[in-house]
Amino acid sequence: MLDDPRTVRVTGDGTAAVYRRTADLRAESEPERFRGGPVPEAYCWSNLTSGNGTRALWLLLLPFMVVNLAHWMCPPATRHGRSARLYGVLVRLVALSLTVLLTAAACEVALDLAAWQCAGAAACTGDRPWLAFLAAAEGGWWSQPGRRLTVAAAVPTALVALLWYLSHRTWSAYEAQRPPRGEDEHEDRPALGRPGFWYGRRLVARLRAAHTAAGLLTVAAAVAGAAARHDRGAAAGTPRAALGWCVEAALAAAAAVVVVVVCRRGRSERRLDGRLDRALVTWLPGAAAALLALSALYASWPRPGWRSSGALPGDTAFSVLLVGQGALILLLAAVALRLHRRDPDPRTALHGLAGPAVAVLACALGGVMAGGVAQRVADWLDGPAPGAGGGPLVGPPLLLSWEAAAIPVLLVLLLVPTVFLVVRTAFAARRLAPVVEAEYAGEAPDRIRTRRIARVRAAARLTDAAPVLVGLLAAATLLLGAGGIAGTWGSGTVPARAFDGAPAYVDAVAEACQALGSWLVGLGFLLFVTWGRRAYRDASARRTIGILWDVGTFWPRAAHPFAPPCYAERAVPDLAWRMASWTGRTGGRLVISGHSQGSVLAAAAVWQLPHTTRRRVALLTYGSPLERLYGRWFPAYFGREPLSGLDRELHCWRNLWRRTDPIGGPVRLPAEGGRLEVDHPPLRDPVVYGRTPEHPLPEPVLGHADYQADPAFARERAALLDRLPPALPLPVPRQRSDGPDDTP
């Protein structure tokens, strides 16, 4: 970015910092040397998303990250605050269900498959000496079913503790970065410009306590539930049965408290809110841990004659959880449609239903991860067909088998729109060929060159079809999920057996779907583990996966506290502090330029600046997804009204884009009041069509890359600097409380 190997860090740390060329370090004290042009600085924030090897653990948090995105996809809610708050409550409840789902999957593996089924069958423990101390056939102290469940509960409990640790570790590094305070902090600002928008300590702490408690209560319910059912069946009316009722009632009451905490309005964007609900943050997880200990003690009490048989009632639990997720998402869709119809915008993705659609995908991703782990462990313990009668295990819940069988059907359904898009892109490339040649009039046509440019342009348009694909995928997933629940409840067996009496071709299709789905789930699980291992060991792989985090972790953790941390809560205050302190100290003027996701960070940082500083800042974006992606998917924050307001507040703004860019695009803001239009005419790509004396070799089609190589970049940057008001006279008193070097 600085185009010089000799760079030096100006301010910042090893995670994110501002750099200059070594020769430019003292530019402010030597103004005569730099009158001929700007002094470039680079803000490097890549370590926030792809730094050390622990970032590989973030792959475990992928469903949480996706559901957190759904929170920010709410349609604009001007004058409709109640509906917007209801939207947020529903998303937070869906996020809570994902925590319960992941914990329940760990309970299914450790408590049901390993401790209850395998340890209770001599044929399963015979080849596994590590389970010998739990084996019912050995008759040891730990062989009683309740005690086996207590030992196995350490696995899901450790998972919940790991999620809590990852969230707590990143809390102080990300959510605790204070933005600069300006003189206009009290005024009504757009959402991204409010003082508390990028300061989410209180909300994350509250949600982390609630989700940690939910995970621990899920484990406690799995441990105590089996013992309570045995006591009620074997000795109804006895003190032990009454104790079981009391334990389950306490768990239900604690779960209700967790739901109430999650439903409370959490964000305080209009002001910095550093207060923490210390009693809630401390006592809620502590109470859940105490109930887990009580459940383990209750389950471990001696029960002569108790034997484990069949499976723990996981089918009912997973089915109820899936039905609850579906109901919440349907309510979410109704609220989103209501908000969109009150303030419609044709550019909004899926007519306001982007959030519910993404929430469906988050639940599906969580279900696939849960089913993949359960089926792979069942295969390992029981052979390739658990529950088919050839092994000692009953197998995982039937619903997971129905979900796996739905995956091939889903892929076939997606094949139709995929083929349609491929064919449409090919025809679009043919139609674009004469357009490309017309743009390079005067040069000798080259059919191969023209076709390549036209294909790149046509493929770049596929990004605009993403909402349709996401909508179709979400609708198909929702319908297939409902079909899986109906098949589980109606047949009571796996899909391959549910159609035994049907015509031969129907039975064959059901068997093929179950087998192929199980294989695909296993393949996905192996790929997931492989990617995680590679990302842990290979920095380049972490950078590749970091591209996913660039978009997914831009937003604060408003719905799920176990999602990967929001790097913008560090990067946006960094940029705002640097701009405010530099202009305040020097009286100078600056152009902040950002490429791709950097343009989103730049816009968010400019929104955070005091009014006097914003008037001394120009914005240059290139390859920017501000309107094409963020404006369509997050209309309440990057829609037409917020971007128009940003343009009015800035002294000047210019956006560079190419038709070959699959990510960046125009901002689509009209020129108002004699102001310069934000969008530059589309840049030619390639800059030169054929071979010339200045360019004897063919120029590449750049697409999303190397905007700075285009002569328009330097030209527009110089023009923006010329339009800014002249620098204030020096010296300007330095405000030590405003400088980034003076903050901890």
GROMACS .gro file of C-alpha atoms in nm, residues 226-654:
model
  429
  226ALA     CA    1  -3.277  -3.957   3.288
  227ALA     CA    2  -3.251  -4.004   3.666
  228ALA     CA    3  -3.578  -3.818   3.728
  229ARG     CA    4  -3.766  -4.030   3.475
  230HIS     CA    5  -3.631  -4.347   3.634
  231ASP     CA    6  -3.733  -4.233   3.982
  232ARG     CA    7  -4.085  -4.138   3.872
  233GLY     CA    8  -4.129  -4.471   3.695
  234ALA     CA    9  -3.976  -4.698   3.959
  235ALA     CA   10  -4.075  -4.524   4.280
  236ALA     CA   11  -4.350  -4.273   4.213
  237GLY     CA   12  -4.447  -4.068   4.515
  238THR     CA   13  -4.123  -4.132   4.703
  239PRO     CA   14  -3.896  -3.852   4.831
  240ARG     CA   15  -3.648  -3.930   4.555
  241ALA     CA   16  -3.915  -3.879   4.287
  242ALA     CA   17  -4.016  -3.553   4.456
  243LEU     CA   18  -3.652  -3.445   4.454
  244GLY     CA   19  -3.641  -3.515   4.081
  245TRP     CA   20  -3.942  -3.288   4.030
  246CYS     CA   21  -3.774  -3.017   4.236
  247VAL     CA   22  -3.450  -3.037   4.037
  248GLU     CA   23  -3.632  -3.018   3.705
  249ALA     CA   24  -3.848  -2.729   3.830
  250ALA     CA   25  -3.536  -2.541   3.936
  251LEU     CA   26  -3.383  -2.597   3.593
  252ALA     CA   27  -3.701  -2.472   3.425
  253ALA     CA   28  -3.710  -2.161   3.645
  254ALA     CA   29  -3.345  -2.086   3.568
  255ALA     CA   30  -3.414  -2.132   3.197
  256ALA     CA   31  -3.700  -1.881   3.220
  257VAL     CA   32  -3.464  -1.630   3.384
  258VAL     CA   33  -3.216  -1.681   3.099
  259VAL     CA   34  -3.488  -1.614   2.840
  260VAL     CA   35  -3.594  -1.296   3.021
  261VAL     CA   36  -3.235  -1.171   3.033
  262VAL     CA   37  -3.188  -1.237   2.661
  263CYS     CA   38  -3.512  -1.058   2.574
  264ARG     CA   39  -3.418  -0.741   2.761
  265ARG     CA   40  -3.321  -0.444   2.546
  266GLY     CA   41  -2.944  -0.437   2.555
  267ARG     CA   42  -2.775  -0.181   2.329
  268SER     CA   43  -2.715   0.176   2.444
  269GLU     CA   44  -2.593   0.336   2.121
  270ARG     CA   45  -2.673   0.699   2.195
  271ARG     CA   46  -2.425   0.721   2.481
  272LEU     CA   47  -2.120   0.545   2.611
  273ASP     CA   48  -2.243   0.295   2.867
  274GLY     CA   49  -1.957   0.150   3.069
  275ARG     CA   50  -2.172   0.010   3.348
  276LEU     CA   51  -2.176  -0.367   3.383
  277ASP     CA   52  -2.452  -0.571   3.544
  278ARG     CA   53  -2.201  -0.731   3.776
  279ALA     CA   54  -2.457  -0.922   3.980
  280LEU     CA   55  -2.617  -1.066   3.668
  281VAL     CA   56  -2.286  -1.141   3.495
  282THR     CA   57  -2.154  -1.321   3.803
  283TRP     CA   58  -2.456  -1.488   3.957
  284LEU     CA   59  -2.639  -1.617   3.650
  285PRO     CA   60  -2.359  -1.851   3.527
  286GLY     CA   61  -2.276  -1.931   3.889
  287ALA     CA   62  -2.633  -2.036   3.963
  288ALA     CA   63  -2.641  -2.250   3.649
  289ALA     CA   64  -2.313  -2.416   3.750
  290ALA     CA   65  -2.456  -2.486   4.096
  291LEU     CA   66  -2.765  -2.646   3.943
  292LEU     CA   67  -2.540  -2.858   3.722
  293ALA     CA   68  -2.349  -2.976   4.029
  294LEU     CA   69  -2.680  -3.050   4.206
  295SER     CA   70  -2.804  -3.244   3.902
  296ALA     CA   71  -2.482  -3.447   3.891
  297LEU     CA   72  -2.512  -3.526   4.263
  298TYR     CA   73  -2.877  -3.626   4.221
  299ALA     CA   74  -2.800  -3.851   3.922
  300SER     CA   75  -2.506  -4.013   4.101
  301TRP     CA   76  -2.714  -4.124   4.399
  302PRO     CA   77  -2.721  -4.507   4.424
  303ARG     CA   78  -3.007  -4.670   4.233
  304PRO     CA   79  -2.976  -5.050   4.251
  305GLY     CA   80  -3.118  -5.228   3.950
  306TRP     CA   81  -3.111  -4.925   3.718
  307ARG     CA   82  -2.992  -5.027   3.371
  308SER     CA   83  -2.953  -4.816   3.061
  309SER     CA   84  -3.148  -4.929   2.755
  310GLY     CA   85  -3.239  -4.771   2.427
  311ALA     CA   86  -3.136  -4.408   2.389
  312LEU     CA   87  -3.177  -4.090   2.584
  313PRO     CA   88  -3.485  -3.901   2.460
  314GLY     CA   89  -3.288  -3.692   2.214
  315ASP     CA   90  -3.545  -3.716   1.935
  316THR     CA   91  -3.799  -3.519   2.133
  317ALA     CA   92  -3.545  -3.258   2.245
  318PHE     CA   93  -3.403  -3.197   1.897
  319SER     CA   94  -3.748  -3.193   1.736
  320VAL     CA   95  -3.886  -2.942   1.987
  321LEU     CA   96  -3.578  -2.727   1.940
  322LEU     CA   97  -3.614  -2.731   1.561
  323VAL     CA   98  -3.986  -2.651   1.581
  324GLY     CA   99  -3.909  -2.359   1.811
  325GLN     CA  100  -3.648  -2.226   1.571
  326GLY     CA  101  -3.894  -2.249   1.282
  327ALA     CA  102  -4.164  -2.065   1.475
  328LEU     CA  103  -3.923  -1.788   1.577
  329ILE     CA  104  -3.804  -1.745   1.218
  330LEU     CA  105  -4.159  -1.724   1.083
  331LEU     CA  106  -4.238  -1.453   1.341
  332LEU     CA  107  -3.916  -1.279   1.245
  333ALA     CA  108  -4.017  -1.284   0.880
  334ALA     CA  109  -4.356  -1.131   0.963
  335VAL     CA  110  -4.192  -0.846   1.158
  336ALA     CA  111  -3.936  -0.786   0.882
  337LEU     CA  112  -4.208  -0.768   0.615
  338ARG     CA  113  -4.404  -0.523   0.828
  339LEU     CA  114  -4.101  -0.295   0.864
  340HIS     CA  115  -4.015  -0.314   0.494
  341ARG     CA  116  -4.368  -0.234   0.377
  342ARG     CA  117  -4.375   0.080   0.589
  343ASP     CA  118  -4.057   0.212   0.429
  344PRO     CA  119  -4.000   0.014   0.106
  345ASP     CA  120  -3.678   0.040  -0.093
  346PRO     CA  121  -3.648  -0.157  -0.419
  347ARG     CA  122  -3.275  -0.208  -0.360
  348THR     CA  123  -3.328  -0.393  -0.029
  349ALA     CA  124  -3.235  -0.759  -0.056
  350LEU     CA  125  -3.527  -1.006  -0.054
  351HIS     CA  126  -3.777  -0.725   0.018
  352GLY     CA  127  -3.666  -0.707   0.380
  353LEU     CA  128  -3.651  -1.084   0.438
  354ALA     CA  129  -3.271  -1.109   0.426
  355GLY     CA  130  -3.246  -1.134   0.805
  356PRO     CA  131  -3.492  -1.424   0.842
  357ALA     CA  132  -3.331  -1.602   0.546
  358VAL     CA  133  -2.985  -1.574   0.699
  359ALA     CA  134  -3.123  -1.690   1.034
  360VAL     CA  135  -3.254  -2.004   0.861
  361LEU     CA  136  -2.909  -2.069   0.717
  362ALA     CA  137  -2.751  -2.022   1.061
  363CYS     CA  138  -2.987  -2.281   1.210
  364ALA     CA  139  -2.923  -2.518   0.918
  365LEU     CA  140  -2.548  -2.478   0.957
  366GLY     CA  141  -2.575  -2.550   1.329
  367GLY     CA  142  -2.790  -2.855   1.257
  368VAL     CA  143  -2.547  -2.990   1.000
  369MET     CA  144  -2.254  -2.944   1.239
  370ALA     CA  145  -2.446  -3.115   1.520
  371GLY     CA  146  -2.561  -3.400   1.297
  372GLY     CA  147  -2.217  -3.444   1.144
  373VAL     CA  148  -2.047  -3.485   1.480
  374ALA     CA  149  -2.316  -3.720   1.612
  375GLN     CA  150  -2.319  -3.942   1.306
  376ARG     CA  151  -1.941  -3.966   1.282
  377VAL     CA  152  -1.913  -4.066   1.648
  378ALA     CA  153  -2.195  -4.316   1.602
  379ASP     CA  154  -2.017  -4.464   1.299
  380TRP     CA  155  -1.700  -4.494   1.502
  381LEU     CA  156  -1.872  -4.665   1.794
  382ASP     CA  157  -2.122  -4.881   1.605
  383GLY     CA  158  -2.000  -4.920   1.249
  384PRO     CA  159  -2.115  -4.758   0.924
  385ALA     CA  160  -2.489  -4.797   0.988
  386PRO     CA  161  -2.568  -4.711   1.351
  387GLY     CA  162  -2.909  -4.812   1.463
  388ALA     CA  163  -2.962  -5.046   1.166
  389GLY     CA  164  -2.957  -5.357   1.380
  390GLY     CA  165  -2.601  -5.470   1.312
  391GLY     CA  166  -2.435  -5.306   1.611
  392PRO     CA  167  -2.490  -5.254   1.983
  393LEU     CA  168  -2.609  -4.891   1.953
  394VAL     CA  169  -2.952  -4.753   1.882
  395GLY     CA  170  -2.779  -4.459   1.716
  396PRO     CA  171  -2.822  -4.080   1.718
  397PRO     CA  172  -3.166  -3.917   1.715
  398LEU     CA  173  -3.373  -4.000   1.409
  399LEU     CA  174  -3.418  -3.632   1.327
  400LEU     CA  175  -3.047  -3.602   1.252
  401SER     CA  176  -3.077  -3.884   0.998
  402TRP     CA  177  -3.373  -3.711   0.833
  403GLU     CA  178  -3.178  -3.385   0.819
  404ALA     CA  179  -2.884  -3.562   0.656
  405ALA     CA  180  -3.115  -3.724   0.400
  406ALA     CA  181  -3.249  -3.380   0.309
  407ILE     CA  182  -2.906  -3.254   0.199
  408PRO     CA  183  -2.904  -3.435  -0.143
  409VAL     CA  184  -3.257  -3.312  -0.209
  410LEU     CA  185  -3.149  -2.958  -0.127
  411LEU     CA  186  -2.852  -2.981  -0.364
  412VAL     CA  187  -3.077  -3.105  -0.646
  413LEU     CA  188  -3.318  -2.817  -0.586
  414LEU     CA  189  -3.030  -2.567  -0.600
  415LEU     CA  190  -2.903  -2.721  -0.923
  416VAL     CA  191  -3.186  -2.563  -1.123
  417PRO     CA  192  -3.118  -2.196  -1.036
  418THR     CA  193  -2.743  -2.261  -1.061
  419VAL     CA  194  -2.773  -2.391  -1.416
  420PHE     CA  195  -3.003  -2.101  -1.500
  421LEU     CA  196  -2.747  -1.848  -1.376
  422VAL     CA  197  -2.465  -2.017  -1.568
  423VAL     CA  198  -2.665  -2.010  -1.891
  424ARG     CA  199  -2.775  -1.650  -1.832
  425THR     CA  200  -2.416  -1.545  -1.768
  426ALA     CA  201  -2.302  -1.708  -2.093
  427PHE     CA  202  -2.570  -1.525  -2.294
  428ALA     CA  203  -2.490  -1.199  -2.113
  429ALA     CA  204  -2.124  -1.236  -2.208
  430ARG     CA  205  -2.222  -1.272  -2.575
  431ARG     CA  206  -2.440  -0.960  -2.558
  432LEU     CA  207  -2.162  -0.762  -2.390
  433ALA     CA  208  -1.903  -0.835  -2.660
  434PRO     CA  209  -2.006  -0.548  -2.894
  435VAL     CA  210  -2.037  -0.315  -2.594
  436VAL     CA  211  -1.678  -0.390  -2.494
  437GLU     CA  212  -1.548  -0.328  -2.845
  438ALA     CA  213  -1.740   0.001  -2.862
  439GLU     CA  214  -1.571   0.122  -2.542
  440TYR     CA  215  -1.231   0.066  -2.702
  441ALA     CA  216  -1.321   0.227  -3.035
  442GLY     CA  217  -1.029   0.298  -3.261
  443GLU     CA  218  -0.837  -0.016  -3.163
  444ALA     CA  219  -0.821  -0.331  -3.372
  445PRO     CA  220  -1.080  -0.581  -3.244
  446ASP     CA  221  -0.953  -0.903  -3.094
  447ARG     CA  222  -1.227  -1.162  -3.057
  448ILE     CA  223  -1.048  -1.364  -2.788
  449ARG     CA  224  -0.964  -1.052  -2.588
  450THR     CA  225  -1.318  -0.921  -2.619
  451ARG     CA  226  -1.471  -1.250  -2.507
  452ARG     CA  227  -1.250  -1.263  -2.200
  453ILE     CA  228  -1.340  -0.911  -2.090
  454ALA     CA  229  -1.709  -0.976  -2.155
  455ARG     CA  230  -1.701  -1.301  -1.956
  456VAL     CA  231  -1.541  -1.125  -1.659
  457ARG     CA  232  -1.805  -0.851  -1.671
  458ALA     CA  233  -2.090  -1.099  -1.695
  459ALA     CA  234  -1.951  -1.308  -1.408
  460ALA     CA  235  -1.915  -0.994  -1.194
  461ARG     CA  236  -2.291  -0.945  -1.221
  462LEU     CA  237  -2.355  -1.276  -1.045
  463THR     CA  238  -2.309  -1.096  -0.712
  464ASP     CA  239  -2.638  -0.918  -0.773
  465ALA     CA  240  -2.814  -1.256  -0.795
  466ALA     CA  241  -2.697  -1.361  -0.446
  467PRO     CA  242  -3.020  -1.249  -0.271
  468VAL     CA  243  -3.229  -1.476  -0.492
  469LEU     CA  244  -3.005  -1.776  -0.426
  470VAL     CA  245  -3.003  -1.710  -0.052
  471GLY     CA  246  -3.381  -1.677  -0.052
  472LEU     CA  247  -3.433  -2.003  -0.244
  473LEU     CA  248  -3.184  -2.184  -0.021
  474ALA     CA  249  -3.352  -2.058   0.296
  475ALA     CA  250  -3.704  -2.146   0.174
  476ALA     CA  251  -3.597  -2.495   0.066
  477THR     CA  252  -3.416  -2.548   0.396
  478LEU     CA  253  -3.720  -2.442   0.597
  479LEU     CA  254  -3.952  -2.672   0.402
  480LEU     CA  255  -3.716  -2.969   0.418
  481GLY     CA  256  -3.669  -2.913   0.790
  482ALA     CA  257  -4.046  -2.927   0.838
  483GLY     CA  258  -4.052  -3.245   0.628
  484GLY     CA  259  -3.781  -3.398   0.845
  485ILE     CA  260  -3.981  -3.332   1.161
  486ALA     CA  261  -4.294  -3.478   1.003
  487GLY     CA  262  -4.101  -3.786   0.890
  488THR     CA  263  -3.949  -3.834   1.234
  489TRP     CA  264  -4.279  -3.806   1.417
  490GLY     CA  265  -4.484  -3.992   1.155
  491SER     CA  266  -4.258  -4.287   1.082
  492GLY     CA  267  -4.052  -4.334   1.396
  493THR     CA  268  -3.765  -4.475   1.193
  494VAL     CA  269  -3.486  -4.371   0.959
  495PRO     CA  270  -3.571  -4.256   0.603
  496ALA     CA  271  -3.436  -4.574   0.444
  497ARG     CA  272  -3.695  -4.780   0.637
  498ALA     CA  273  -3.980  -4.529   0.636
  499PHE     CA  274  -4.058  -4.605   0.270
  500ASP     CA  275  -4.034  -4.986   0.280
  501GLY     CA  276  -4.393  -5.025   0.164
  502ALA     CA  277  -4.368  -4.761  -0.108
  503PRO     CA  278  -4.294  -4.827  -0.478
  504ALA     CA  279  -3.947  -4.958  -0.547
  505TYR     CA  280  -3.815  -4.637  -0.700
  506VAL     CA  281  -3.934  -4.431  -0.400
  507ASP     CA  282  -3.769  -4.672  -0.159
  508ALA     CA  283  -3.448  -4.663  -0.364
  509VAL     CA  284  -3.444  -4.283  -0.366
  510ALA     CA  285  -3.495  -4.273   0.012
  511GLU     CA  286  -3.210  -4.517   0.072
  512ALA     CA  287  -2.983  -4.326  -0.167
  513CYS     CA  288  -3.063  -3.993   0.000
  514GLN     CA  289  -2.991  -4.130   0.346
  515ALA     CA  290  -2.663  -4.291   0.240
  516LEU     CA  291  -2.548  -3.995   0.033
  517GLY     CA  292  -2.657  -3.747   0.300
  518SER     CA  293  -2.466  -3.933   0.569
  519TRP     CA  294  -2.159  -3.936   0.344
  520LEU     CA  295  -2.192  -3.563   0.268
  521VAL     CA  296  -2.229  -3.480   0.637
  522GLY     CA  297  -1.920  -3.685   0.710
  523LEU     CA  298  -1.730  -3.515   0.430
  524GLY     CA  299  -1.833  -3.173   0.557
  525PHE     CA  300  -1.721  -3.262   0.908
  526LEU     CA  301  -1.382  -3.383   0.781
  527LEU     CA  302  -1.335  -3.070   0.571
  528PHE     CA  303  -1.425  -2.858   0.870
  529VAL     CA  304  -1.164  -3.031   1.088
  530THR     CA  305  -0.907  -3.015   0.807
  531TRP     CA  306  -0.959  -2.642   0.750
  532GLY     CA  307  -0.936  -2.577   1.121
  533ARG     CA  308  -0.612  -2.773   1.155
  534ARG     CA  309  -0.461  -2.604   0.850
  535ALA     CA  310  -0.566  -2.259   0.969
  536TYR     CA  311  -0.406  -2.324   1.305
  537ARG     CA  312  -0.072  -2.414   1.149
  538ASP     CA  313  -0.061  -2.204   0.831
  539ALA     CA  314  -0.075  -1.823   0.836
  540SER     CA  315  -0.170  -1.804   0.467
  541ALA     CA  316  -0.471  -2.031   0.529
  542ARG     CA  317  -0.573  -1.806   0.820
  543ARG     CA  318  -0.561  -1.506   0.586
  544THR     CA  319  -0.782  -1.689   0.336
  545ILE     CA  320  -1.036  -1.777   0.604
  546GLY     CA  321  -0.995  -1.422   0.735
  547ILE     CA  322  -1.171  -1.296   0.422
  548LEU     CA  323  -1.485  -1.462   0.558
  549TRP     CA  324  -1.437  -1.287   0.892
  550ASP     CA  325  -1.392  -0.950   0.714
  551VAL     CA  326  -1.763  -0.935   0.641
  552GLY     CA  327  -1.900  -1.164   0.911
  553THR     CA  328  -1.726  -0.997   1.204
  554PHE     CA  329  -1.761  -0.634   1.099
  555TRP     CA  330  -2.074  -0.600   1.310
  556PRO     CA  331  -2.084  -0.592   1.693
  557ARG     CA  332  -2.197  -0.900   1.882
  558ALA     CA  333  -2.554  -0.785   1.936
  559ALA     CA  334  -2.726  -1.125   1.907
  560HIS     CA  335  -2.475  -1.393   2.001
  561PRO     CA  336  -2.189  -1.334   2.247
  562PHE     CA  337  -2.000  -1.646   2.132
  563ALA     CA  338  -1.968  -1.519   1.774
  564PRO     CA  339  -1.618  -1.420   1.663
  565PRO     CA  340  -1.536  -1.073   1.798
  566CYS     CA  341  -1.616  -0.758   1.604
  567TYR     CA  342  -1.288  -0.621   1.474
  568ALA     CA  343  -1.454  -0.289   1.381
  569GLU     CA  344  -1.494  -0.214   1.752
  570ARG     CA  345  -1.117  -0.184   1.754
  571ALA     CA  346  -1.055  -0.058   1.398
  572VAL     CA  347  -1.320   0.217   1.383
  573PRO     CA  348  -1.206   0.389   1.707
  574ASP     CA  349  -0.844   0.352   1.588
  575LEU     CA  350  -0.917   0.535   1.264
  576ALA     CA  351  -1.139   0.796   1.427
  577TRP     CA  352  -0.877   0.868   1.696
  578ARG     CA  353  -0.604   0.903   1.435
  579MET     CA  354  -0.802   1.141   1.213
  580ALA     CA  355  -0.932   1.353   1.500
  581SER     CA  356  -0.596   1.380   1.675
  582TRP     CA  357  -0.396   1.452   1.360
  583THR     CA  358  -0.626   1.725   1.230
  584GLY     CA  359  -0.657   1.876   1.579
  585ARG     CA  360  -0.280   1.880   1.631
  586THR     CA  361  -0.172   2.003   1.287
  587GLY     CA  362  -0.472   2.188   1.148
  588GLY     CA  363  -0.417   1.989   0.830
  589ARG     CA  364  -0.653   1.826   0.587
  590LEU     CA  365  -0.667   1.463   0.487
  591VAL     CA  366  -0.815   1.215   0.243
  592ILE     CA  367  -0.907   0.880   0.392
  593SER     CA  368  -0.914   0.618   0.119
  594GLY     CA  369  -1.036   0.263   0.154
  595HIS     CA  370  -1.051  -0.039  -0.074
  596SER     CA  371  -1.320  -0.306  -0.046
  597GLN     CA  372  -1.391  -0.374   0.322
  598GLY     CA  373  -1.154  -0.091   0.408
  599SER     CA  374  -1.399   0.150   0.247
  600VAL     CA  375  -1.668   0.032   0.489
  601LEU     CA  376  -1.433   0.088   0.782
  602ALA     CA  377  -1.342   0.432   0.646
  603ALA     CA  378  -1.708   0.536   0.616
  604ALA     CA  379  -1.786   0.406   0.966
  605ALA     CA  380  -1.488   0.597   1.109
  606VAL     CA  381  -1.589   0.920   0.936
  607TRP     CA  382  -1.938   0.887   1.085
  608GLN     CA  383  -1.774   0.881   1.430
  609LEU     CA  384  -1.582   1.207   1.380
  610PRO     CA  385  -1.687   1.537   1.536
  611HIS     CA  386  -1.848   1.779   1.292
  612THR     CA  387  -1.549   2.014   1.278
  613THR     CA  388  -1.320   1.725   1.190
  614ARG     CA  389  -1.553   1.580   0.926
  615ARG     CA  390  -1.541   1.907   0.733
  616ARG     CA  391  -1.165   1.869   0.700
  617VAL     CA  392  -1.182   1.513   0.571
  618ALA     CA  393  -1.247   1.384   0.220
  619LEU     CA  394  -1.342   1.024   0.147
  620LEU     CA  395  -1.206   0.822  -0.145
  621THR     CA  396  -1.352   0.474  -0.187
  622TYR     CA  397  -1.266   0.220  -0.455
  623GLY     CA  398  -1.383  -0.134  -0.511
  624SER     CA  399  -1.635  -0.049  -0.243
  625PRO     CA  400  -1.928  -0.274  -0.140
  626LEU     CA  401  -2.094   0.012   0.051
  627GLU     CA  402  -2.411   0.015  -0.158
  628ARG     CA  403  -2.389  -0.302  -0.364
  629LEU     CA  404  -2.360  -0.537  -0.066
  630TYR     CA  405  -2.399  -0.342   0.258
  631GLY     CA  406  -2.667  -0.108   0.130
  632ARG     CA  407  -2.881  -0.396   0.008
  633TRP     CA  408  -2.827  -0.640   0.296
  634PHE     CA  409  -2.804  -0.387   0.582
  635PRO     CA  410  -3.038  -0.108   0.465
  636ALA     CA  411  -3.095   0.043   0.810
  637TYR     CA  412  -2.724   0.131   0.834
  638PHE     CA  413  -2.599   0.165   0.475
  639GLY     CA  414  -2.918   0.230   0.280
  640ARG     CA  415  -2.989   0.533   0.065
  641GLU     CA  416  -3.073   0.765   0.355
  642PRO     CA  417  -2.762   0.694   0.566
  643LEU     CA  418  -2.527   0.718   0.266
  644SER     CA  419  -2.693   1.040   0.149
  645GLY     CA  420  -2.645   1.184   0.496
  646LEU     CA  421  -2.279   1.084   0.493
  647ASP     CA  422  -2.232   1.259   0.160
  648ARG     CA  423  -2.391   1.579   0.294
  649GLU     CA  424  -2.177   1.577   0.610
  650LEU     CA  425  -1.849   1.527   0.426
  651HIS     CA  426  -1.679   1.809   0.240
  652CYS     CA  427  -1.631   1.579  -0.061
  653TRP     CA  428  -1.649   1.211  -0.150
  654ARG     CA  429  -1.547   1.022  -0.461
   0.00000   0.00000   0.00000
